[in-house]
mmCIF file of N, CA, C and O in Angstrom:
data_model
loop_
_atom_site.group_PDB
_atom_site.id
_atom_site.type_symbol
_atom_site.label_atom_id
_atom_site.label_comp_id
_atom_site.label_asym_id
_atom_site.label_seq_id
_atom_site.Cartn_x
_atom_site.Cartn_y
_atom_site.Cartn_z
ATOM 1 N N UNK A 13 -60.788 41.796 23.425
ATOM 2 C CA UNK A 13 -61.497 42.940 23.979
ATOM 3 C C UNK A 13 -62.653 42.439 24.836
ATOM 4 O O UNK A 13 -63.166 41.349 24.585
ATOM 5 N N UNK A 14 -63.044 43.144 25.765
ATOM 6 C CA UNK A 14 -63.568 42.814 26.940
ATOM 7 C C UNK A 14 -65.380 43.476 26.766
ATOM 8 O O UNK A 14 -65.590 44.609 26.332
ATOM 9 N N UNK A 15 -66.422 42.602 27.158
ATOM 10 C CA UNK A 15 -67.404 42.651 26.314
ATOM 11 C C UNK A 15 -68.601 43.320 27.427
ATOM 12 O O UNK A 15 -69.793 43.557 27.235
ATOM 13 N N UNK A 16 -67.695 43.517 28.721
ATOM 14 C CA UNK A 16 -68.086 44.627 30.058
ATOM 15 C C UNK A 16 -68.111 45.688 29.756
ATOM 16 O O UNK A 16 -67.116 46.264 29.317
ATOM 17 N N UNK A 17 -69.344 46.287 29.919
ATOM 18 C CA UNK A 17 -69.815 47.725 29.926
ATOM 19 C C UNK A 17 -70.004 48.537 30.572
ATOM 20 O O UNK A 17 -70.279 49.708 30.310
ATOM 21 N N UNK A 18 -69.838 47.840 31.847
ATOM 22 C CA UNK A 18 -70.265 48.354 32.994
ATOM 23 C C UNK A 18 -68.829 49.593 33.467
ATOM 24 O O UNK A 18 -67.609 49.470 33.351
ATOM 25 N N UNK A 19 -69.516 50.506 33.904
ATOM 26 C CA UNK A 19 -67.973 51.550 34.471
ATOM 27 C C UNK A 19 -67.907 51.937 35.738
ATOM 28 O O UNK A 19 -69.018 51.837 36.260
ATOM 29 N N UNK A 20 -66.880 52.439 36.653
ATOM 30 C CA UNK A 20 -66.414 52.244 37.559
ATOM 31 C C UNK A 20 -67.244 53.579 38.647
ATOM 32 O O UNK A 20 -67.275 54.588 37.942
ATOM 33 N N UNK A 21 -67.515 53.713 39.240
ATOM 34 C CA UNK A 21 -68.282 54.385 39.826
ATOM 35 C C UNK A 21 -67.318 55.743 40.238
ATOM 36 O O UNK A 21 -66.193 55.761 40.739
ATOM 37 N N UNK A 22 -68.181 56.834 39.840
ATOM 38 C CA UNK A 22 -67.232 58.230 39.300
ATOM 39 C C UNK A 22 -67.139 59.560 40.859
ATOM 40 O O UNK A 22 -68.106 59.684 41.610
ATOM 41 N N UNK A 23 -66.323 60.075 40.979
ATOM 42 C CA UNK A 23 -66.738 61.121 42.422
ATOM 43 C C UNK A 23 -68.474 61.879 42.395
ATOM 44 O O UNK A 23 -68.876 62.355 41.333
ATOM 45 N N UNK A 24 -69.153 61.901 43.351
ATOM 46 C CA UNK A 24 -70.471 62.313 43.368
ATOM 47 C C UNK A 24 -71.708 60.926 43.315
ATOM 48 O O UNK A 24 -72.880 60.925 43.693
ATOM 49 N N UNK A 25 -70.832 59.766 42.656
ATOM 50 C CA UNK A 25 -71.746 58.996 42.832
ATOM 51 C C UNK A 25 -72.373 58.025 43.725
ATOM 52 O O UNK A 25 -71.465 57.248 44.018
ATOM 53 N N UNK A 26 -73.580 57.612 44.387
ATOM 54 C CA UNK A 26 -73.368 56.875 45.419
ATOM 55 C C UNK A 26 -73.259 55.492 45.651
ATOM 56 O O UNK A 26 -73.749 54.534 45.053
ATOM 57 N N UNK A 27 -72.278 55.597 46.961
ATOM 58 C CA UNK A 27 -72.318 53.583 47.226
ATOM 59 C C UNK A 27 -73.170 53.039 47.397
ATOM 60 O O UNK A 27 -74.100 53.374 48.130
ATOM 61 N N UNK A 28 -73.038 51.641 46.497
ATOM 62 C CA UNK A 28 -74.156 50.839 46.511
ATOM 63 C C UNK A 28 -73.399 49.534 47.756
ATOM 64 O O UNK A 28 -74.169 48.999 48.554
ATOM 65 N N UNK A 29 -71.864 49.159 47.765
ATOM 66 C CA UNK A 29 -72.090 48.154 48.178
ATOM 67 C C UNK A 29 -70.619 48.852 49.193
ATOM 68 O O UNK A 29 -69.780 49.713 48.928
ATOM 69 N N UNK A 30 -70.929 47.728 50.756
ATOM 70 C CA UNK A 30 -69.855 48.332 51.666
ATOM 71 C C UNK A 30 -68.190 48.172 51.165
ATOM 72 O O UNK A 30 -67.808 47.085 50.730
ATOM 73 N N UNK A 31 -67.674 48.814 51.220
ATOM 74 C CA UNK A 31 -66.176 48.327 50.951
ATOM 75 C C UNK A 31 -64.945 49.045 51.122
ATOM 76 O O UNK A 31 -64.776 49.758 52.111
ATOM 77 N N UNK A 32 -64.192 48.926 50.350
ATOM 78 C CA UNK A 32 -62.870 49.125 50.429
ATOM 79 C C UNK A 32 -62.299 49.836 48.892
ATOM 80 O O UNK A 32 -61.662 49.125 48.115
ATOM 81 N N UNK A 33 -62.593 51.257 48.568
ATOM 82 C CA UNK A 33 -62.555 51.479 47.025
ATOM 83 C C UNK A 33 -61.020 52.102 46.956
ATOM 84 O O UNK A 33 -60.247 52.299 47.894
ATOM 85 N N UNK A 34 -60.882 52.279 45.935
ATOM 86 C CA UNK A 34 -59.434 52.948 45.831
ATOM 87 C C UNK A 34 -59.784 53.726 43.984
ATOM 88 O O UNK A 34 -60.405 53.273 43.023
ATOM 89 N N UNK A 35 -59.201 54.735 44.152
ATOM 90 C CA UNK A 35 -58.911 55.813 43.126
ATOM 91 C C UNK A 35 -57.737 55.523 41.820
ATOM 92 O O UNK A 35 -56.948 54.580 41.780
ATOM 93 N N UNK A 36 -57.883 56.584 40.832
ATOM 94 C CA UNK A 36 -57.113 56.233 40.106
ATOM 95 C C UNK A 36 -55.147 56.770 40.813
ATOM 96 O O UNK A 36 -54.042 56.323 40.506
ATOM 97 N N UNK A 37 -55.444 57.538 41.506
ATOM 98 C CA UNK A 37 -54.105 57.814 42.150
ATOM 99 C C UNK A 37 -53.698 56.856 43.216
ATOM 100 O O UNK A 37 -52.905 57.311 44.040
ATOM 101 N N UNK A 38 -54.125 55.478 43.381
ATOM 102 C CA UNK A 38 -53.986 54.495 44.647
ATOM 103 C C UNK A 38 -54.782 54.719 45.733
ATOM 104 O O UNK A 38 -55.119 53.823 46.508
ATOM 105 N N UNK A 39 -55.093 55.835 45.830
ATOM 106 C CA UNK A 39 -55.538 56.596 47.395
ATOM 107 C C UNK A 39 -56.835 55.357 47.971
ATOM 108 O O UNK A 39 -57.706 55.032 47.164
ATOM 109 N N UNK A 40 -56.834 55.028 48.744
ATOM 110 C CA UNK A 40 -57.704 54.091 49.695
ATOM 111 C C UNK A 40 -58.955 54.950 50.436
ATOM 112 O O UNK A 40 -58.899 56.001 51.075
ATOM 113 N N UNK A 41 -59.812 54.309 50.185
ATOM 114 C CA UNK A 41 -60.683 54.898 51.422
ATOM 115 C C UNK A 41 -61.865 53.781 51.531
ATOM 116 O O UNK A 41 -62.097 53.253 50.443
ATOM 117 N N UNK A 42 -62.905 53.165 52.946
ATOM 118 C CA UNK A 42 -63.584 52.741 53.568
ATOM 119 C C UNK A 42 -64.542 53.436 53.113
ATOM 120 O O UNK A 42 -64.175 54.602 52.965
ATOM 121 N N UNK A 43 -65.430 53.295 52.867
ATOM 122 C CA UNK A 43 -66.779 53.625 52.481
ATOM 123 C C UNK A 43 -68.267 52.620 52.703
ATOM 124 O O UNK A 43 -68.163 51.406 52.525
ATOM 125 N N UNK A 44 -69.609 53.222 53.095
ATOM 126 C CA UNK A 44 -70.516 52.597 53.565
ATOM 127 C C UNK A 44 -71.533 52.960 52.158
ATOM 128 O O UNK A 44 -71.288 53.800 51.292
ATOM 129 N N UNK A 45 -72.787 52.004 52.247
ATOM 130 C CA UNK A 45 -73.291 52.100 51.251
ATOM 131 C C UNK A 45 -74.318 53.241 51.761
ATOM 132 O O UNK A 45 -74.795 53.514 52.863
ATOM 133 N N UNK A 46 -74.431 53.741 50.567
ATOM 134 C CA UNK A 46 -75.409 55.638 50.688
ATOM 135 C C UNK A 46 -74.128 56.313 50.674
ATOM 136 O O UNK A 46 -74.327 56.986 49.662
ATOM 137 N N UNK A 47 -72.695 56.708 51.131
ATOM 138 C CA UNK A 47 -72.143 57.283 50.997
ATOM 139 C C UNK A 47 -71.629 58.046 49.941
ATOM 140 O O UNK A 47 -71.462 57.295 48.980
ATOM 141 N N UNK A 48 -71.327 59.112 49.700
ATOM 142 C CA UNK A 48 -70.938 59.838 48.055
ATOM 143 C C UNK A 48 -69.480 59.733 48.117
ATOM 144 O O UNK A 48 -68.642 60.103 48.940
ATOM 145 N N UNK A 49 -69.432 59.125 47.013
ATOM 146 C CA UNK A 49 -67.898 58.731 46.761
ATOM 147 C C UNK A 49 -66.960 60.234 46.613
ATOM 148 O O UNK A 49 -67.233 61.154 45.842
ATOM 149 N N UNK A 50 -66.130 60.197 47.303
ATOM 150 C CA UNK A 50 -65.054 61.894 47.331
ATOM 151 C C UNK A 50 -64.575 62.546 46.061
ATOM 152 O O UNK A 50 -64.595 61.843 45.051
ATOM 153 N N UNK A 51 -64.304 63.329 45.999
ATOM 154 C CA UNK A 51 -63.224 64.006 45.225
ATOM 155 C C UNK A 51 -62.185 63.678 45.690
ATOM 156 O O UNK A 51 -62.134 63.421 46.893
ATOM 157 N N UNK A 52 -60.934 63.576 44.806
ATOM 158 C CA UNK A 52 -59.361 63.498 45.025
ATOM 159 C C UNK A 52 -58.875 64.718 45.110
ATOM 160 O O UNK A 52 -59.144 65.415 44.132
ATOM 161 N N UNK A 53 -58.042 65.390 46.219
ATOM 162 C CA UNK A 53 -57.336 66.076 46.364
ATOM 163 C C UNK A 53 -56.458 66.827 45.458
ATOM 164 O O UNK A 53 -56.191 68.020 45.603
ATOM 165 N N UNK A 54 -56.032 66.091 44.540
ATOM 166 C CA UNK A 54 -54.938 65.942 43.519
ATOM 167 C C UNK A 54 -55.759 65.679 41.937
ATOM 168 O O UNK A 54 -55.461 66.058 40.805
ATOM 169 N N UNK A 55 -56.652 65.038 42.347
ATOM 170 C CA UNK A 55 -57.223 64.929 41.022
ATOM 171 C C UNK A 55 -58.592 65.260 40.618
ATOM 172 O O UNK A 55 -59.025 65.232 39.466
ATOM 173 N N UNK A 56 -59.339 65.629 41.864
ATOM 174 C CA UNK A 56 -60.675 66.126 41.596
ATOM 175 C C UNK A 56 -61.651 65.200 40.811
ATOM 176 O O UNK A 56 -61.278 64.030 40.892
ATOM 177 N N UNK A 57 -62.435 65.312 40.304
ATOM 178 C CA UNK A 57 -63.124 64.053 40.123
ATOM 179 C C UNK A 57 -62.554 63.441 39.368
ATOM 180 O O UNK A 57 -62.029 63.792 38.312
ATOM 181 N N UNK A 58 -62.642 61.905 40.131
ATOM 182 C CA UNK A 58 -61.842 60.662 39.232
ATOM 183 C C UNK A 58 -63.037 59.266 39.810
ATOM 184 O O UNK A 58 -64.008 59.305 40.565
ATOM 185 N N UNK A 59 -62.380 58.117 39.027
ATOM 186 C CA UNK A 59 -63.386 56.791 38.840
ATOM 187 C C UNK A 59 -62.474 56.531 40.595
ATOM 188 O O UNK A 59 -61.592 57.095 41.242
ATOM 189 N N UNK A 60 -63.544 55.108 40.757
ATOM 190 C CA UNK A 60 -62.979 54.502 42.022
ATOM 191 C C UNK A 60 -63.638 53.386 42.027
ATOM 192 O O UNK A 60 -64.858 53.302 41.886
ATOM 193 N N UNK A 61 -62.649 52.201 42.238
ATOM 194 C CA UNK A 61 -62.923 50.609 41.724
ATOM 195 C C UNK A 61 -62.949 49.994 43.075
ATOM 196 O O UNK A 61 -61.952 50.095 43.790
ATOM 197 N N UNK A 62 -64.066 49.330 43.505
ATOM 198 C CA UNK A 62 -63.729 47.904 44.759
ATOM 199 C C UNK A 62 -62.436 47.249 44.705
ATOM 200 O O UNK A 62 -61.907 46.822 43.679
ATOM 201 N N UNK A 63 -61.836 47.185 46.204
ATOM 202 C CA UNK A 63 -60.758 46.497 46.437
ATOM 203 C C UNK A 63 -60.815 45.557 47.153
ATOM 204 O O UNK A 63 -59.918 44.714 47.114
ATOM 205 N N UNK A 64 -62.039 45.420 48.130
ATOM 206 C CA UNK A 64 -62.725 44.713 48.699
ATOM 207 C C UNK A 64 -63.649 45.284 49.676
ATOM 208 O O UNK A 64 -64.210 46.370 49.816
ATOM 209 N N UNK A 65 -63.616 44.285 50.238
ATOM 210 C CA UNK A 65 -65.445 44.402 51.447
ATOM 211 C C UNK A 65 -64.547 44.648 52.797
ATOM 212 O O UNK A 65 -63.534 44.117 53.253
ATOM 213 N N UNK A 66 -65.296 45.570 53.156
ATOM 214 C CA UNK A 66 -65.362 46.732 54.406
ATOM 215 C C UNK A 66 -64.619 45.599 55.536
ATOM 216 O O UNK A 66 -63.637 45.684 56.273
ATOM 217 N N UNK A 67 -65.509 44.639 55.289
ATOM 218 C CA UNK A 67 -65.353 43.581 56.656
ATOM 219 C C UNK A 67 -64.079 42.799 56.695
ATOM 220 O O UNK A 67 -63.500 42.402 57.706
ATOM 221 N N UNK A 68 -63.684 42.614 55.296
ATOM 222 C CA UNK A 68 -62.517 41.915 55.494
ATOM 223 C C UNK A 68 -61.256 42.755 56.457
ATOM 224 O O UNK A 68 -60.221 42.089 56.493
ATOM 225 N N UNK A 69 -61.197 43.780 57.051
ATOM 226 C CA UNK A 69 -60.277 44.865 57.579
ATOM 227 C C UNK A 69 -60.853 44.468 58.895
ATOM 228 O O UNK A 69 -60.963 45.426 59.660
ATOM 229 N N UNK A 70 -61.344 43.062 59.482
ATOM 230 C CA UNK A 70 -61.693 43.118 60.644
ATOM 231 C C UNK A 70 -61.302 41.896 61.037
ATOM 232 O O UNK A 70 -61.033 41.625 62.208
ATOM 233 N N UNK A 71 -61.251 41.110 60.108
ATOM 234 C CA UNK A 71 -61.482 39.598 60.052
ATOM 235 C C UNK A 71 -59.461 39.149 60.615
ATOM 236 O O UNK A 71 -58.399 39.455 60.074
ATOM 237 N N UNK A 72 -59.813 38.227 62.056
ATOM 238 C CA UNK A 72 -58.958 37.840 62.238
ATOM 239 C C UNK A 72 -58.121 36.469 61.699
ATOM 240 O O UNK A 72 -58.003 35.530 62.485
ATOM 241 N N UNK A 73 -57.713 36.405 60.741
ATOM 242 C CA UNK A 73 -57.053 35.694 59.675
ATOM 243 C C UNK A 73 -55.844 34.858 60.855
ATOM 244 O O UNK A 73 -55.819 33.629 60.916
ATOM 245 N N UNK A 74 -55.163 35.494 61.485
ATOM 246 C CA UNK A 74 -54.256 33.851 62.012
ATOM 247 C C UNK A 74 -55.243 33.584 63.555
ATOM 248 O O UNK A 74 -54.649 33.046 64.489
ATOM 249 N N UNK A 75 -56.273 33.859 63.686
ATOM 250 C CA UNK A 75 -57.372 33.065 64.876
ATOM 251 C C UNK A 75 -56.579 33.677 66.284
ATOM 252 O O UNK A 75 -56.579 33.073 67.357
ATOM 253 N N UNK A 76 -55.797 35.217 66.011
ATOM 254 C CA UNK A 76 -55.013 34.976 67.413
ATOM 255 C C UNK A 76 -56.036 34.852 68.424
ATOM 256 O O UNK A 76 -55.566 34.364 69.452
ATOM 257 N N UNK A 77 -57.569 35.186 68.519
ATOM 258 C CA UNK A 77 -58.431 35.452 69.590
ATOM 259 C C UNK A 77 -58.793 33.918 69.972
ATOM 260 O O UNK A 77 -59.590 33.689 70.883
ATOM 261 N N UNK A 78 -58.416 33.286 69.524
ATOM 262 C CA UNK A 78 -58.401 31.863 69.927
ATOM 263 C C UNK A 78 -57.284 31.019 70.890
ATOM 264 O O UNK A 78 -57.407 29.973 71.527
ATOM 265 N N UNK A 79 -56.067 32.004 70.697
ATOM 266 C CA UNK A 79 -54.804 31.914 71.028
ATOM 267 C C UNK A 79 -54.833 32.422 73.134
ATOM 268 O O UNK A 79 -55.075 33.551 73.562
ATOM 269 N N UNK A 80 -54.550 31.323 73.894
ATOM 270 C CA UNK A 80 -55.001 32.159 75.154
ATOM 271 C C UNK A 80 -53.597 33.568 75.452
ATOM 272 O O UNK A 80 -52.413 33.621 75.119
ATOM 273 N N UNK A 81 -54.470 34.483 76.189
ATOM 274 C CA UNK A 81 -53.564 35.596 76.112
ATOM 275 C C UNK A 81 -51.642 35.241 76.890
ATOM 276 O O UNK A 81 -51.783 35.163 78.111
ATOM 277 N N UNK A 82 -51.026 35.160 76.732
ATOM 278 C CA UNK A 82 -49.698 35.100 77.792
ATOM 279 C C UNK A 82 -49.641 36.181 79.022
ATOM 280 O O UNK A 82 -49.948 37.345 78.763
ATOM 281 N N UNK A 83 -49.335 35.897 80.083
ATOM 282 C CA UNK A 83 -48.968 36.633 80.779
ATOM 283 C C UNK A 83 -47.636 37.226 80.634
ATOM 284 O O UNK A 83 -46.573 36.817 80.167
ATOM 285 N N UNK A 84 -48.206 38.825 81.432
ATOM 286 C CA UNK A 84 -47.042 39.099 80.924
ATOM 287 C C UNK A 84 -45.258 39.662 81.926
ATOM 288 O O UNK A 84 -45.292 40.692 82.601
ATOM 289 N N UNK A 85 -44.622 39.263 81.883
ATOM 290 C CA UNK A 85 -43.868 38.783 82.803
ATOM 291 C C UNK A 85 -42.726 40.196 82.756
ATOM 292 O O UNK A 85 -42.029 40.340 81.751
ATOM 293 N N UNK A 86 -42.598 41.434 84.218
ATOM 294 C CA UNK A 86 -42.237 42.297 83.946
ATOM 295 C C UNK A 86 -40.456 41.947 84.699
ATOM 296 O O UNK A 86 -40.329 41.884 85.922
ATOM 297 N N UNK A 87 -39.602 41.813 84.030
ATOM 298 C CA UNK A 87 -38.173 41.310 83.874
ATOM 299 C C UNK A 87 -37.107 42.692 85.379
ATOM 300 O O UNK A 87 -36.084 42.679 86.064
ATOM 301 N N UNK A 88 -38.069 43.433 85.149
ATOM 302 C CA UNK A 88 -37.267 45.072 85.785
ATOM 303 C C UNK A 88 -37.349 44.156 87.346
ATOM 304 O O UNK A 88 -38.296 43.431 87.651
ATOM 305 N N UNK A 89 -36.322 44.361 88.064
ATOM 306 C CA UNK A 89 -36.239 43.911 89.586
ATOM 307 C C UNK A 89 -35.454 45.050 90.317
ATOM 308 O O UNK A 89 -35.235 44.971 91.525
#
Protein backbone atom coordinates (compact mmCIF):
# COMPACT_ATOMS: atom_id res chain seq x y z
CA UNK A 1 0.00 0.00 0.00
CA UNK A 2 1.07 3.27 -1.13
CA UNK A 3 2.02 5.79 1.67
CA UNK A 4 0.87 9.04 -0.88
CA UNK A 5 -1.72 11.15 0.31
CA UNK A 6 -1.74 13.45 -1.87
CA UNK A 7 -5.11 13.45 -4.37
CA UNK A 8 -5.65 14.24 -7.77
CA UNK A 9 -6.92 17.59 -8.43
CA UNK A 10 -10.94 17.56 -8.57
CA UNK A 11 -13.34 19.80 -11.32
CA UNK A 12 -13.46 23.54 -9.82
CA UNK A 13 -10.06 23.27 -8.68
CA UNK A 14 -7.24 25.42 -9.81
CA UNK A 15 -4.05 24.74 -11.94
CA UNK A 16 -1.10 24.96 -10.30
CA UNK A 17 1.26 23.59 -12.92
CA UNK A 18 1.11 23.95 -17.05
CA UNK A 19 0.14 20.72 -18.68
CA UNK A 20 -1.48 18.11 -20.24
CA UNK A 21 -4.34 16.56 -17.67
CA UNK A 22 -6.67 13.89 -18.56
CA UNK A 23 -9.96 12.73 -16.67
CA UNK A 24 -11.26 9.72 -15.32
CA UNK A 25 -13.16 9.05 -18.74
CA UNK A 26 -9.61 9.47 -20.86
CA UNK A 27 -10.83 12.84 -22.09
CA UNK A 28 -7.56 15.13 -22.67
CA UNK A 29 -7.37 18.63 -22.25
CA UNK A 30 -4.29 21.49 -22.26
CA UNK A 31 -4.56 23.56 -19.46
CA UNK A 32 -2.53 26.75 -18.10
CA UNK A 33 -1.77 27.40 -14.59
CA UNK A 34 -4.76 29.69 -12.82
CA UNK A 35 -7.05 27.83 -15.00
CA UNK A 36 -10.24 25.92 -13.33
CA UNK A 37 -10.09 22.53 -14.14
CA UNK A 38 -13.70 21.57 -16.25
CA UNK A 39 -16.49 19.55 -15.63
CA UNK A 40 -16.93 16.33 -17.79
CA UNK A 41 -19.67 16.28 -20.04
CA UNK A 42 -20.55 12.76 -19.20
CA UNK A 43 -19.43 12.78 -15.85
CA UNK A 44 -19.69 16.09 -14.22
CA UNK A 45 -17.36 16.53 -11.61
CA UNK A 46 -14.54 14.08 -11.72
CA UNK A 47 -10.53 13.94 -10.54
CA UNK A 48 -7.93 14.83 -13.36
CA UNK A 49 -4.25 13.53 -13.22
CA UNK A 50 -0.99 15.14 -15.20
CA UNK A 51 -0.07 13.45 -18.35
CA UNK A 52 2.45 15.76 -19.01
CA UNK A 53 3.82 19.35 -19.58
CA UNK A 54 2.02 21.65 -21.96
CA UNK A 55 5.40 22.06 -23.81
CA UNK A 56 6.15 18.75 -24.61
CA UNK A 57 3.13 19.08 -27.58
CA UNK A 58 5.61 21.44 -29.21
CA UNK A 59 8.85 19.95 -28.91
CA UNK A 60 10.29 18.79 -32.21
CA UNK A 61 11.50 15.25 -31.33
CA UNK A 62 12.98 13.95 -34.91
CA UNK A 63 14.91 17.77 -35.34
CA UNK A 64 12.92 17.97 -38.76
CA UNK A 65 13.61 21.98 -38.44
CA UNK A 66 17.10 21.14 -38.78
CA UNK A 67 16.38 19.04 -41.82
CA UNK A 68 16.84 21.65 -45.00
CA UNK A 69 13.35 22.07 -46.57
CA UNK A 70 13.19 19.95 -50.24
CA UNK A 71 12.01 21.55 -53.05
CA UNK A 72 9.22 20.86 -54.28
CA UNK A 73 9.08 19.43 -57.69
CA UNK A 74 5.50 19.83 -59.53
CA UNK A 75 5.49 16.40 -61.93
CA UNK A 76 1.96 17.87 -63.94
CA UNK A 77 3.43 18.96 -67.62
Amino acid sequence: MSNDKSMDPMTGDIVETDGIYANEAGREVTLKRGDEFPADLVLGRTTWEMKGFADEAVIDHDQSELNPMRKRVDART
